[in-house]
Short mmCIF file of C-alpha atoms in Angstrom, two decimals:
data_model
loop_
_atom_site.label_atom_id
_atom_site.label_comp_id
_atom_site.label_asym_id
_atom_site.label_seq_id
_atom_site.Cartn_x
_atom_site.Cartn_y
_atom_site.Cartn_z
CA UNK A 1 8.34 -45.37 18.10
CA UNK A 2 8.67 -45.11 21.68
CA UNK A 3 12.06 -47.13 21.66
CA UNK A 4 11.64 -50.20 23.92
CA UNK A 5 14.12 -50.05 26.68
CA UNK A 6 11.38 -46.22 26.69
CA UNK A 7 8.67 -48.65 26.61
CA UNK A 8 10.02 -50.64 29.89
CA UNK A 9 10.69 -48.02 32.38
CA UNK A 10 7.37 -46.33 31.38
CA UNK A 11 6.16 -49.60 33.68
CA UNK A 12 7.89 -48.33 36.18
CA UNK A 13 5.29 -49.56 39.58
CA UNK A 14 3.13 -51.39 37.48
CA UNK A 15 2.86 -55.57 37.84
CA UNK A 16 4.93 -56.94 35.06
CA UNK A 17 5.98 -60.61 34.30
CA UNK A 18 9.08 -61.23 33.88
CA UNK A 19 10.50 -64.85 31.89
CA UNK A 20 14.63 -65.56 32.72
CA UNK A 21 16.99 -67.89 31.42
CA UNK A 22 16.38 -70.15 33.99
CA UNK A 23 12.83 -71.35 33.51
CA UNK A 24 11.64 -69.50 36.20
CA UNK A 25 8.75 -66.56 36.04
CA UNK A 26 8.04 -64.04 38.91
CA UNK A 27 5.47 -61.41 39.10
CA UNK A 28 6.22 -58.13 41.21
CA UNK A 29 5.95 -54.34 40.94
CA UNK A 30 8.63 -52.77 38.88
CA UNK A 31 10.63 -51.63 41.23
CA UNK A 32 14.17 -50.10 39.07
CA UNK A 33 15.58 -50.77 36.09
CA UNK A 34 18.69 -49.72 33.91
CA UNK A 35 20.33 -49.91 31.19
CA UNK A 36 21.02 -53.15 31.09
CA UNK A 37 17.10 -54.26 32.00
CA UNK A 38 18.79 -55.06 35.23
CA UNK A 39 15.82 -55.25 37.94
CA UNK A 40 14.40 -54.27 41.06
CA UNK A 41 10.73 -56.18 41.67
CA UNK A 42 9.47 -55.38 44.82
CA UNK A 43 7.15 -58.07 46.33
CA UNK A 44 8.33 -60.78 43.76
CA UNK A 45 6.63 -64.45 43.07
CA UNK A 46 7.24 -67.20 41.22
CA UNK A 47 4.09 -68.46 39.23
CA UNK A 48 4.29 -71.75 37.57
CA UNK A 49 3.15 -72.02 33.59
CA UNK A 50 -0.29 -70.97 34.25
CA UNK A 51 -0.51 -67.53 35.45
CA UNK A 52 -0.54 -69.53 38.85
CA UNK A 53 1.37 -68.18 42.56
CA UNK A 54 3.79 -70.84 43.40
CA UNK A 55 6.01 -69.09 46.19
CA UNK A 56 7.41 -65.99 47.44
CA UNK A 57 10.37 -64.52 46.93
CA UNK A 58 10.40 -60.92 48.20
CA UNK A 59 11.87 -58.27 46.97
CA UNK A 60 14.59 -59.20 44.60
CA UNK A 61 17.15 -58.18 42.16
CA UNK A 62 17.17 -60.24 38.46
CA UNK A 63 20.07 -59.27 36.70
CA UNK A 64 19.24 -58.45 33.46
CA UNK A 65 21.88 -61.20 31.08
CA UNK A 66 18.98 -63.28 32.28
CA UNK A 67 16.57 -61.49 31.07
CA UNK A 68 14.09 -63.35 28.41
CA UNK A 69 11.09 -61.34 27.87
CA UNK A 70 8.99 -59.19 30.48
CA UNK A 71 4.76 -58.65 29.76
CA UNK A 72 4.22 -54.73 30.71
CA UNK A 73 0.64 -55.54 31.74
CA UNK A 74 0.43 -58.49 33.31
CA UNK A 75 -2.65 -59.23 34.85
CA UNK A 76 -2.96 -62.39 37.38
CA UNK A 77 -5.07 -64.73 36.58
CA UNK B 1 20.99 -53.79 -0.44
CA UNK B 2 19.25 -52.72 2.53
CA UNK B 3 20.87 -53.82 5.56
CA UNK B 4 19.21 -56.29 7.81
CA UNK B 5 18.01 -53.83 10.60
CA UNK B 6 16.95 -52.29 7.96
CA UNK B 7 14.54 -55.10 6.70
CA UNK B 8 13.44 -55.61 10.07
CA UNK B 9 12.64 -51.06 10.84
CA UNK B 10 10.24 -51.77 7.72
CA UNK B 11 7.70 -54.28 9.41
CA UNK B 12 7.07 -51.58 12.46
CA UNK B 13 3.30 -51.56 12.98
CA UNK B 14 3.43 -55.44 10.86
CA UNK B 15 3.21 -58.79 12.35
CA UNK B 16 5.61 -60.58 12.63
CA UNK B 17 6.60 -64.12 14.67
CA UNK B 18 9.47 -64.84 16.68
CA UNK B 19 11.94 -67.62 18.00
CA UNK B 20 13.74 -67.24 21.07
CA UNK B 21 16.35 -68.59 22.34
CA UNK B 22 14.23 -71.12 24.75
CA UNK B 23 12.70 -72.40 22.40
CA UNK B 24 9.27 -70.10 22.64
CA UNK B 25 7.65 -68.61 19.37
CA UNK B 26 5.53 -65.67 19.39
CA UNK B 27 3.06 -63.03 16.82
CA UNK B 28 2.18 -60.47 18.13
CA UNK B 29 2.62 -56.12 15.94
CA UNK B 30 5.67 -55.21 16.14
CA UNK B 31 5.56 -51.88 17.77
CA UNK B 32 9.60 -50.92 18.82
CA UNK B 33 13.08 -52.44 17.94
CA UNK B 34 16.27 -50.90 19.10
CA UNK B 35 19.59 -51.34 17.94
CA UNK B 36 20.29 -54.23 20.33
CA UNK B 37 17.30 -56.19 18.55
CA UNK B 38 15.95 -55.97 21.77
CA UNK B 39 11.41 -56.26 20.39
CA UNK B 40 8.05 -54.51 22.19
CA UNK B 41 5.16 -56.65 20.59
CA UNK B 42 1.89 -56.02 21.07
CA UNK B 43 -0.87 -58.70 21.29
CA UNK B 44 1.00 -60.62 21.66
CA UNK B 45 0.41 -64.84 21.49
CA UNK B 46 2.73 -68.47 21.93
CA UNK B 47 2.11 -70.10 18.95
CA UNK B 48 3.00 -73.57 18.54
CA UNK B 49 5.84 -75.70 15.73
CA UNK B 50 2.38 -75.50 13.47
CA UNK B 51 1.54 -71.81 14.28
CA UNK B 52 -1.33 -72.21 16.57
CA UNK B 53 -2.02 -69.99 18.45
CA UNK B 54 -0.79 -71.29 22.09
CA UNK B 55 -1.77 -68.54 24.92
CA UNK B 56 -2.33 -64.29 25.21
CA UNK B 57 0.94 -62.37 26.60
CA UNK B 58 0.13 -58.55 25.88
CA UNK B 59 2.12 -56.19 24.75
CA UNK B 60 6.20 -58.27 25.85
CA UNK B 61 8.94 -56.84 25.81
CA UNK B 62 11.54 -60.19 24.14
CA UNK B 63 15.47 -59.19 24.59
CA UNK B 64 17.26 -58.95 21.73
CA UNK B 65 20.44 -61.40 22.43
CA UNK B 66 17.42 -64.08 22.67
CA UNK B 67 16.05 -64.13 19.51
CA UNK B 68 17.07 -66.10 16.93
CA UNK B 69 15.60 -65.12 14.42
CA UNK B 70 11.94 -63.53 12.99
CA UNK B 71 9.23 -63.38 10.42
CA UNK B 72 9.06 -60.92 8.55
CA UNK B 73 5.68 -61.68 6.68
CA UNK B 74 3.97 -63.93 9.17
CA UNK B 75 0.00 -64.95 7.96
CA UNK B 76 -1.55 -66.63 10.28
CA UNK B 77 -2.27 -70.19 9.38
CA UNK C 1 42.56 -64.57 -0.67
CA UNK C 2 39.68 -62.48 0.07
CA UNK C 3 38.19 -62.48 3.74
CA UNK C 4 35.59 -64.88 4.48
CA UNK C 5 32.94 -61.99 5.12
CA UNK C 6 33.35 -60.59 0.81
CA UNK C 7 33.28 -64.57 0.46
CA UNK C 8 29.69 -64.62 1.99
CA UNK C 9 28.72 -60.95 0.46
CA UNK C 10 29.48 -62.07 -2.59
CA UNK C 11 26.95 -64.91 -2.26
CA UNK C 12 24.15 -61.88 -2.41
CA UNK C 13 20.47 -63.52 -4.87
CA UNK C 14 22.44 -66.82 -3.98
CA UNK C 15 20.68 -69.54 -2.88
CA UNK C 16 22.65 -70.42 0.82
CA UNK C 17 22.34 -72.81 3.10
CA UNK C 18 22.02 -71.75 7.11
CA UNK C 19 22.70 -73.64 10.39
CA UNK C 20 21.36 -71.81 13.15
CA UNK C 21 22.31 -72.58 17.20
CA UNK C 22 19.10 -74.17 17.63
CA UNK C 23 19.97 -77.17 15.60
CA UNK C 24 17.24 -75.65 12.35
CA UNK C 25 18.89 -74.99 8.92
CA UNK C 26 16.98 -72.91 6.81
CA UNK C 27 17.56 -72.48 3.34
CA UNK C 28 16.41 -69.48 0.52
CA UNK C 29 17.46 -66.90 -1.20
CA UNK C 30 20.22 -64.41 0.31
CA UNK C 31 18.75 -60.84 0.66
CA UNK C 32 20.74 -58.87 3.13
CA UNK C 33 23.98 -59.81 4.91
CA UNK C 34 25.18 -56.79 7.52
CA UNK C 35 28.66 -57.30 9.35
CA UNK C 36 27.35 -58.93 12.81
CA UNK C 37 26.58 -61.97 9.72
CA UNK C 38 22.17 -60.71 10.48
CA UNK C 39 21.11 -62.48 7.09
CA UNK C 40 17.43 -61.80 5.75
CA UNK C 41 16.59 -64.26 3.60
CA UNK C 42 13.49 -64.50 1.28
CA UNK C 43 11.63 -67.75 0.04
CA UNK C 44 13.10 -69.29 3.61
CA UNK C 45 12.01 -72.40 4.26
CA UNK C 46 13.29 -75.35 6.86
CA UNK C 47 14.70 -78.51 5.55
CA UNK C 48 15.62 -80.97 6.68
CA UNK C 49 19.11 -83.39 7.45
CA UNK C 50 18.69 -84.25 4.08
CA UNK C 51 18.84 -81.21 2.34
CA UNK C 52 14.56 -81.97 1.43
CA UNK C 53 12.15 -78.63 2.41
CA UNK C 54 9.56 -79.33 5.53
CA UNK C 55 8.31 -75.85 6.42
CA UNK C 56 8.07 -72.63 4.76
CA UNK C 57 8.56 -69.26 7.00
CA UNK C 58 8.45 -66.92 3.83
CA UNK C 59 10.53 -64.10 4.02
CA UNK C 60 13.19 -64.33 7.87
CA UNK C 61 15.82 -62.33 9.40
CA UNK C 62 17.97 -64.44 10.78
CA UNK C 63 20.54 -63.23 13.46
CA UNK C 64 23.91 -63.53 13.15
CA UNK C 65 25.40 -64.71 16.68
CA UNK C 66 23.26 -68.15 16.23
CA UNK C 67 24.91 -68.62 12.19
CA UNK C 68 27.24 -71.91 13.25
CA UNK C 69 27.82 -72.77 9.27
CA UNK C 70 27.31 -71.20 5.46
CA UNK C 71 26.46 -73.55 2.68
CA UNK C 72 27.33 -70.73 -0.26
CA UNK C 73 26.99 -72.87 -2.94
CA UNK C 74 23.78 -75.25 -1.78
CA UNK C 75 22.38 -77.15 -4.58
CA UNK C 76 18.41 -78.57 -4.15
CA UNK C 77 19.05 -82.70 -3.97
CA UNK D 1 57.11 -67.96 18.77
CA UNK D 2 54.55 -67.49 15.65
CA UNK D 3 51.04 -66.94 17.35
CA UNK D 4 48.37 -69.19 15.95
CA UNK D 5 46.72 -67.08 14.32
CA UNK D 6 50.26 -66.97 12.07
CA UNK D 7 50.44 -70.49 12.95
CA UNK D 8 46.60 -71.33 11.09
CA UNK D 9 47.80 -69.02 8.54
CA UNK D 10 50.47 -70.66 7.14
CA UNK D 11 47.72 -73.58 6.52
CA UNK D 12 46.08 -71.57 3.94
CA UNK D 13 45.14 -73.53 1.01
CA UNK D 14 46.43 -76.95 2.89
CA UNK D 15 42.91 -79.30 4.77
CA UNK D 16 41.75 -78.95 7.44
CA UNK D 17 39.88 -80.62 10.38
CA UNK D 18 37.88 -78.32 12.11
CA UNK D 19 35.63 -78.93 15.71
CA UNK D 20 32.48 -76.80 15.37
CA UNK D 21 30.38 -76.48 19.41
CA UNK D 22 27.17 -78.12 17.87
CA UNK D 23 29.69 -81.72 17.53
CA UNK D 24 30.26 -81.51 13.90
CA UNK D 25 33.73 -81.83 12.78
CA UNK D 26 34.83 -80.96 9.23
CA UNK D 27 37.43 -81.74 6.41
CA UNK D 28 37.97 -79.44 3.67
CA UNK D 29 40.65 -76.81 2.07
CA UNK D 30 41.02 -73.77 4.37
CA UNK D 31 40.18 -70.86 1.34
CA UNK D 32 40.14 -67.85 3.67
CA UNK D 33 40.53 -66.82 7.62
CA UNK D 34 40.24 -63.70 9.66
CA UNK D 35 41.04 -62.51 12.72
CA UNK D 36 37.42 -63.77 14.56
CA UNK D 37 38.32 -67.39 13.11
CA UNK D 38 35.63 -66.86 10.83
CA UNK D 39 37.19 -69.46 7.98
CA UNK D 40 35.94 -70.43 4.26
CA UNK D 41 36.65 -74.60 3.19
CA UNK D 42 35.53 -74.99 0.10
CA UNK D 43 35.39 -79.47 -0.75
CA UNK D 44 33.56 -79.42 2.09
CA UNK D 45 32.87 -82.30 4.43
CA UNK D 46 31.61 -84.07 7.13
CA UNK D 47 33.43 -86.66 9.57
CA UNK D 48 32.10 -89.13 11.89
CA UNK D 49 34.61 -89.41 15.11
CA UNK D 50 37.21 -92.28 13.23
CA UNK D 51 37.69 -89.97 10.32
CA UNK D 52 35.35 -91.01 7.84
CA UNK D 53 33.17 -88.78 5.71
CA UNK D 54 30.12 -88.45 6.00
CA UNK D 55 27.72 -86.38 4.11
CA UNK D 56 29.68 -83.01 1.19
CA UNK D 57 28.62 -79.22 1.90
CA UNK D 58 30.59 -77.97 -0.79
CA UNK D 59 32.23 -74.30 -0.12
CA UNK D 60 31.25 -73.73 3.35
CA UNK D 61 31.81 -70.81 5.77
CA UNK D 62 32.06 -72.02 9.00
CA UNK D 63 31.62 -68.59 11.65
CA UNK D 64 34.68 -68.09 13.66
CA UNK D 65 32.66 -68.43 17.77
CA UNK D 66 31.74 -72.16 17.28
CA UNK D 67 35.35 -73.56 16.31
CA UNK D 68 36.45 -75.90 18.62
CA UNK D 69 39.92 -76.90 17.97
CA UNK D 70 41.60 -77.41 13.92
CA UNK D 71 44.00 -79.75 13.18
CA UNK D 72 45.84 -78.45 10.84
CA UNK D 73 48.14 -80.86 9.18
CA UNK D 74 45.01 -83.15 8.70
CA UNK D 75 45.70 -87.09 6.40
CA UNK D 76 43.31 -88.80 5.73
CA UNK D 77 42.31 -92.26 6.95
CA UNK E 1 53.82 -62.97 41.65
CA UNK E 2 53.77 -64.28 38.50
CA UNK E 3 50.41 -63.18 36.32
CA UNK E 4 49.16 -66.87 35.70
CA UNK E 5 49.34 -65.48 31.38
CA UNK E 6 53.11 -65.48 32.37
CA UNK E 7 52.51 -68.84 34.06
CA UNK E 8 51.09 -69.73 30.82
CA UNK E 9 54.07 -68.91 28.82
CA UNK E 10 56.54 -70.58 31.11
CA UNK E 11 55.48 -73.66 30.07
CA UNK E 12 56.03 -73.27 26.08
CA UNK E 13 57.46 -75.64 24.54
CA UNK E 14 56.45 -78.49 27.80
CA UNK E 15 54.02 -80.55 27.73
CA UNK E 16 50.57 -79.57 28.98
CA UNK E 17 46.66 -81.51 29.31
CA UNK E 18 43.93 -78.86 28.19
CA UNK E 19 40.70 -79.44 29.33
CA UNK E 20 37.82 -78.25 26.67
CA UNK E 21 34.40 -77.26 26.63
CA UNK E 22 32.83 -79.97 24.57
CA UNK E 23 34.77 -82.63 27.19
CA UNK E 24 37.57 -84.10 25.40
CA UNK E 25 41.03 -83.71 27.16
CA UNK E 26 44.61 -83.37 24.96
CA UNK E 27 47.97 -83.76 25.84
CA UNK E 28 50.85 -82.47 23.62
CA UNK E 29 53.60 -80.27 23.95
CA UNK E 30 52.78 -76.42 23.77
CA UNK E 31 54.31 -74.56 20.75
CA UNK E 32 52.51 -71.59 20.54
CA UNK E 33 49.63 -69.02 22.88
CA UNK E 34 48.57 -65.89 22.49
CA UNK E 35 46.87 -63.54 24.97
CA UNK E 36 42.56 -65.02 23.97
CA UNK E 37 44.64 -67.96 24.69
CA UNK E 38 44.70 -69.70 21.72
CA UNK E 39 47.06 -72.47 21.82
CA UNK E 40 49.29 -74.23 19.23
CA UNK E 41 49.75 -78.01 20.27
CA UNK E 42 51.63 -80.45 17.91
CA UNK E 43 52.55 -84.19 18.71
CA UNK E 44 48.51 -83.33 20.19
CA UNK E 45 46.50 -86.71 21.06
CA UNK E 46 43.56 -86.87 23.53
CA UNK E 47 43.08 -89.19 26.41
CA UNK E 48 40.34 -89.86 28.50
CA UNK E 49 39.74 -89.42 32.03
CA UNK E 50 41.98 -91.86 33.08
CA UNK E 51 45.12 -89.91 31.24
CA UNK E 52 45.22 -92.53 28.54
CA UNK E 53 45.61 -91.54 25.20
CA UNK E 54 43.42 -92.20 22.72
CA UNK E 55 43.79 -91.05 19.45
CA UNK E 56 45.87 -88.72 17.39
CA UNK E 57 45.23 -85.87 15.91
CA UNK E 58 48.91 -83.97 15.27
CA UNK E 59 49.03 -80.32 15.44
CA UNK E 60 46.93 -78.47 16.41
CA UNK E 61 44.94 -75.28 16.57
CA UNK E 62 42.91 -75.28 19.99
CA UNK E 63 40.69 -71.94 20.45
CA UNK E 64 40.59 -69.92 24.08
CA UNK E 65 37.21 -69.88 24.79
CA UNK E 66 37.27 -73.05 25.26
CA UNK E 67 39.67 -73.47 27.63
CA UNK E 68 38.42 -74.83 30.32
CA UNK E 69 41.67 -75.46 32.46
CA UNK E 70 45.64 -76.40 31.65
CA UNK E 71 47.79 -78.76 33.61
CA UNK E 72 51.33 -77.26 33.28
CA UNK E 73 53.28 -80.54 34.42
CA UNK E 74 51.77 -82.87 33.21
CA UNK E 75 53.24 -86.11 33.60
CA UNK E 76 52.27 -89.57 31.78
CA UNK E 77 50.35 -92.29 33.89
CA UNK F 1 34.42 -52.24 51.87
CA UNK F 2 37.01 -54.30 50.28
CA UNK F 3 36.27 -55.61 47.28
CA UNK F 4 35.13 -58.61 45.92
CA UNK F 5 38.52 -59.04 43.96
CA UNK F 6 40.61 -57.56 47.13
CA UNK F 7 39.24 -60.64 48.50
CA UNK F 8 40.45 -62.79 46.33
CA UNK F 9 43.98 -61.09 46.34
CA UNK F 10 44.14 -61.52 50.03
CA UNK F 11 44.32 -65.36 49.73
CA UNK F 12 47.47 -65.55 47.75
CA UNK F 13 48.82 -68.52 49.37
CA UNK F 14 45.70 -70.21 51.09
CA UNK F 15 44.28 -72.58 50.40
CA UNK F 16 40.66 -72.48 48.36
CA UNK F 17 38.03 -74.02 46.70
CA UNK F 18 36.81 -72.87 43.12
CA UNK F 19 34.16 -74.40 41.88
CA UNK F 20 34.26 -74.74 37.67
CA UNK F 21 31.38 -74.11 34.99
CA UNK F 22 32.02 -78.52 33.84
CA UNK F 23 30.73 -79.15 37.55
CA UNK F 24 34.31 -79.87 38.95
CA UNK F 25 35.42 -78.85 41.69
CA UNK F 26 39.51 -77.83 42.60
CA UNK F 27 41.06 -77.59 45.57
CA UNK F 28 45.04 -76.29 45.61
CA UNK F 29 47.11 -73.22 47.12
CA UNK F 30 46.12 -70.25 45.79
CA UNK F 31 49.65 -69.44 43.70
CA UNK F 32 48.75 -66.63 40.80
CA UNK F 33 44.88 -64.57 39.70
CA UNK F 34 44.48 -61.69 37.33
CA UNK F 35 41.81 -59.41 36.89
CA UNK F 36 40.09 -61.55 34.84
CA UNK F 37 39.54 -64.25 37.89
CA UNK F 38 42.74 -66.56 35.72
CA UNK F 39 43.83 -68.11 38.31
CA UNK F 40 46.71 -70.22 38.63
CA UNK F 41 46.70 -73.27 41.59
CA UNK F 42 49.40 -75.66 43.29
CA UNK F 43 49.15 -78.98 44.56
CA UNK F 44 45.80 -79.25 42.98
CA UNK F 45 43.23 -81.57 43.23
CA UNK F 46 39.80 -82.76 42.10
CA UNK F 47 37.20 -83.41 44.95
CA UNK F 48 33.50 -84.55 45.22
CA UNK F 49 31.23 -83.37 45.90
CA UNK F 50 31.72 -84.33 50.06
CA UNK F 51 35.31 -82.91 49.46
CA UNK F 52 36.65 -85.60 49.25
CA UNK F 53 39.95 -86.14 47.40
CA UNK F 54 39.52 -88.28 43.90
CA UNK F 55 41.81 -86.85 41.40
CA UNK F 56 45.09 -84.68 41.64
CA UNK F 57 46.26 -82.41 38.61
CA UNK F 58 49.32 -80.80 40.20
CA UNK F 59 49.49 -76.75 39.13
CA UNK F 60 47.02 -75.99 37.03
CA UNK F 61 46.01 -71.85 35.27
CA UNK F 62 42.32 -72.29 35.56
CA UNK F 63 40.79 -70.16 33.18
CA UNK F 64 38.31 -66.85 35.13
CA UNK F 65 35.68 -66.98 33.10
CA UNK F 66 34.44 -70.64 34.38
CA UNK F 67 35.20 -69.36 37.64
CA UNK F 68 31.64 -69.86 39.09
CA UNK F 69 32.48 -69.46 42.98
CA UNK F 70 35.61 -69.82 45.45
CA UNK F 71 35.74 -70.74 48.69
CA UNK F 72 38.06 -68.85 50.76
CA UNK F 73 38.45 -69.89 53.76
CA UNK F 74 38.75 -74.23 52.69
CA UNK F 75 39.04 -76.88 55.62
CA UNK F 76 39.41 -80.45 54.64
CA UNK F 77 36.48 -82.35 56.00
CA UNK G 1 13.77 -43.98 41.76
CA UNK G 2 16.88 -46.00 42.83
CA UNK G 3 19.01 -47.65 40.18
CA UNK G 4 19.21 -51.67 40.92
CA UNK G 5 22.65 -51.88 41.59
CA UNK G 6 22.41 -49.13 44.40
CA UNK G 7 19.98 -51.48 46.01
CA UNK G 8 22.18 -53.88 46.22
CA UNK G 9 24.66 -52.75 47.69
CA UNK G 10 22.58 -50.92 50.09
CA UNK G 11 22.17 -55.28 51.68
CA UNK G 12 25.42 -55.05 52.36
CA UNK G 13 25.37 -56.81 55.56
CA UNK G 14 22.58 -57.56 54.93
CA UNK G 15 21.17 -61.17 54.69
CA UNK G 16 21.15 -61.81 51.53
CA UNK G 17 20.26 -65.17 48.91
CA UNK G 18 21.47 -65.35 45.41
CA UNK G 19 20.66 -67.67 43.39
CA UNK G 20 23.46 -68.80 40.93
CA UNK G 21 23.82 -70.15 37.21
CA UNK G 22 24.66 -73.61 38.10
CA UNK G 23 21.71 -74.49 39.77
CA UNK G 24 22.60 -73.47 43.00
CA UNK G 25 20.87 -71.86 45.72
CA UNK G 26 23.65 -69.45 48.56
CA UNK G 27 22.48 -67.91 51.24
CA UNK G 28 24.92 -65.83 53.93
CA UNK G 29 26.08 -61.93 54.69
CA UNK G 30 26.36 -59.64 51.70
CA UNK G 31 30.44 -58.52 52.90
CA UNK G 32 31.51 -57.27 49.54
CA UNK G 33 29.99 -56.28 45.43
CA UNK G 34 31.11 -54.64 42.67
CA UNK G 35 29.58 -52.98 39.53
CA UNK G 36 30.13 -56.86 37.94
CA UNK G 37 28.02 -58.21 40.63
CA UNK G 38 31.33 -60.50 41.88
CA UNK G 39 30.40 -61.67 45.36
CA UNK G 40 31.55 -61.84 48.92
CA UNK G 41 29.16 -63.75 51.03
CA UNK G 42 30.44 -64.38 55.04
CA UNK G 43 29.07 -66.70 56.41
CA UNK G 44 27.72 -69.00 53.14
CA UNK G 45 25.74 -71.29 53.26
CA UNK G 46 23.63 -73.83 50.26
CA UNK G 47 20.30 -74.40 50.79
CA UNK G 48 18.10 -76.43 49.77
CA UNK G 49 14.22 -75.54 46.89
CA UNK G 50 12.29 -74.45 50.13
CA UNK G 51 14.99 -72.68 51.55
CA UNK G 52 16.45 -74.96 54.05
CA UNK G 53 20.47 -75.14 54.73
CA UNK G 54 22.23 -77.91 53.45
CA UNK G 55 25.64 -77.50 53.73
CA UNK G 56 28.20 -74.95 54.92
CA UNK G 57 31.05 -73.09 52.66
CA UNK G 58 32.18 -70.85 55.23
CA UNK G 59 33.42 -67.21 53.51
CA UNK G 60 32.63 -67.42 49.27
CA UNK G 61 33.13 -65.26 46.20
CA UNK G 62 30.58 -65.87 44.03
CA UNK G 63 31.19 -64.41 40.21
CA UNK G 64 29.11 -61.83 38.83
CA UNK G 65 28.35 -63.04 35.73
CA UNK G 66 26.96 -65.73 37.32
CA UNK G 67 24.36 -64.36 39.29
CA UNK G 68 20.60 -64.67 37.74
CA UNK G 69 18.67 -63.64 41.29
CA UNK G 70 19.35 -62.17 44.36
CA UNK G 71 16.76 -61.74 47.30
CA UNK G 72 17.90 -58.81 49.17
CA UNK G 73 15.24 -60.09 52.29
CA UNK G 74 15.83 -62.82 52.33
CA UNK G 75 14.29 -64.23 56.02
CA UNK G 76 15.45 -67.29 57.47
CA UNK G 77 12.06 -70.71 57.59
#
């Protein structure tokens, strides 16, 4: 078994979807991650509940303790 | 008595249902777990209150501190 | 005086009622408990505000930091 | 000055009123307390905003971090 | 400069107003305080937004992590 | 670069605006601060969203973990 | 890989957009940051959901644990 954070780290440079506690969902390339689950996402954009792009954010830092879940093999719909 | 986290770890590779603090419920195979209750679920999908599949997510990382409860012997209805 | 967690541990194998922060109330046999108040409940079912059974869950893991209160001598109404 | 937790401990076996974060108010005899403010209340019942008994719970464990305030010299109205 | 907690401790035996996270406001004499900001208030009563007395509570223990602010030189209106 | 808390400490005796988690906004002279961001504000008053004075509080203690943001060079409008 | 906090620190003196837990969004020049993600923003102003300036705040201290996300390459629209 690979530990959960190891599974996440193997997603570096891959496209992920991140759901945050404020209800927003971001999609982008995972550029950096640390042990607190702080994330840097490049090419970051917000998607709606159907996964459709809503708004472009550029390179963004997401604070780890706001993360609810991360889809690690996100494929654009 | 097995400790609660030991009981959870024995569910590895089994199908579980996870209720998160944002109200969402996920079902999938438990692929990985750590001491913070971070989970990796493969074949993950969201279910509604009746346990019916709603939306497919693929392999997902669920942050431990958002977990409310986990049904360890989930059987699809 | 027995410490509160000692009182809880003496409920092992007994029937308890657990109120969680998301508003749900579960009833079942206390199978396991740790110092973080993580609980494993077997034969777990949800009850409504009148203590009437609503939904069966099976063996469930309840995360300790979601526990609000536990009735240790629950008798079905 | 007695420290706050010392004041609370001196209430052992006395009747107290406890307000919890989920809005519920419990009354009962303080049977046990620890440094995390976990409480065991015997003869526990819920009261409404006027202090009138609403529902009987029996011996209950209240998780410390849900406590908002405790009235230490509660007298039934 | 006196540290904030030193300023609070110097209010011992004085009348204070305490706003808690559940929206309630209490007034009373500060009888005890610790480093976690747990407070014991004697002659405690609830006041409305205009500072008018609403309900008597008697000696009360207020859990520190529910405190939002404390007015240290409260004068009844 | 001065660290953020150093920047705050240099505001001692200056007029600041503090936004708290319960939605309230206070203005006053910063009399004391510690590493937890606990603050003592003298001449403290509440302002509305337009920065207009609403209610006088006198010397007040604000608990650090309720602080959202602090405007360090507040000028009355 | 640069760690997330290193990526943030490299934004010093650059223009950033910060979303806070109370729903507010601030834009300004990042003047200071620490390991808790406490931020000092100079020339700070609030923007609406379309990134349009709403209200000027001046130099502001933002408490780290209220940060949800930070757009590091913000360009005014």
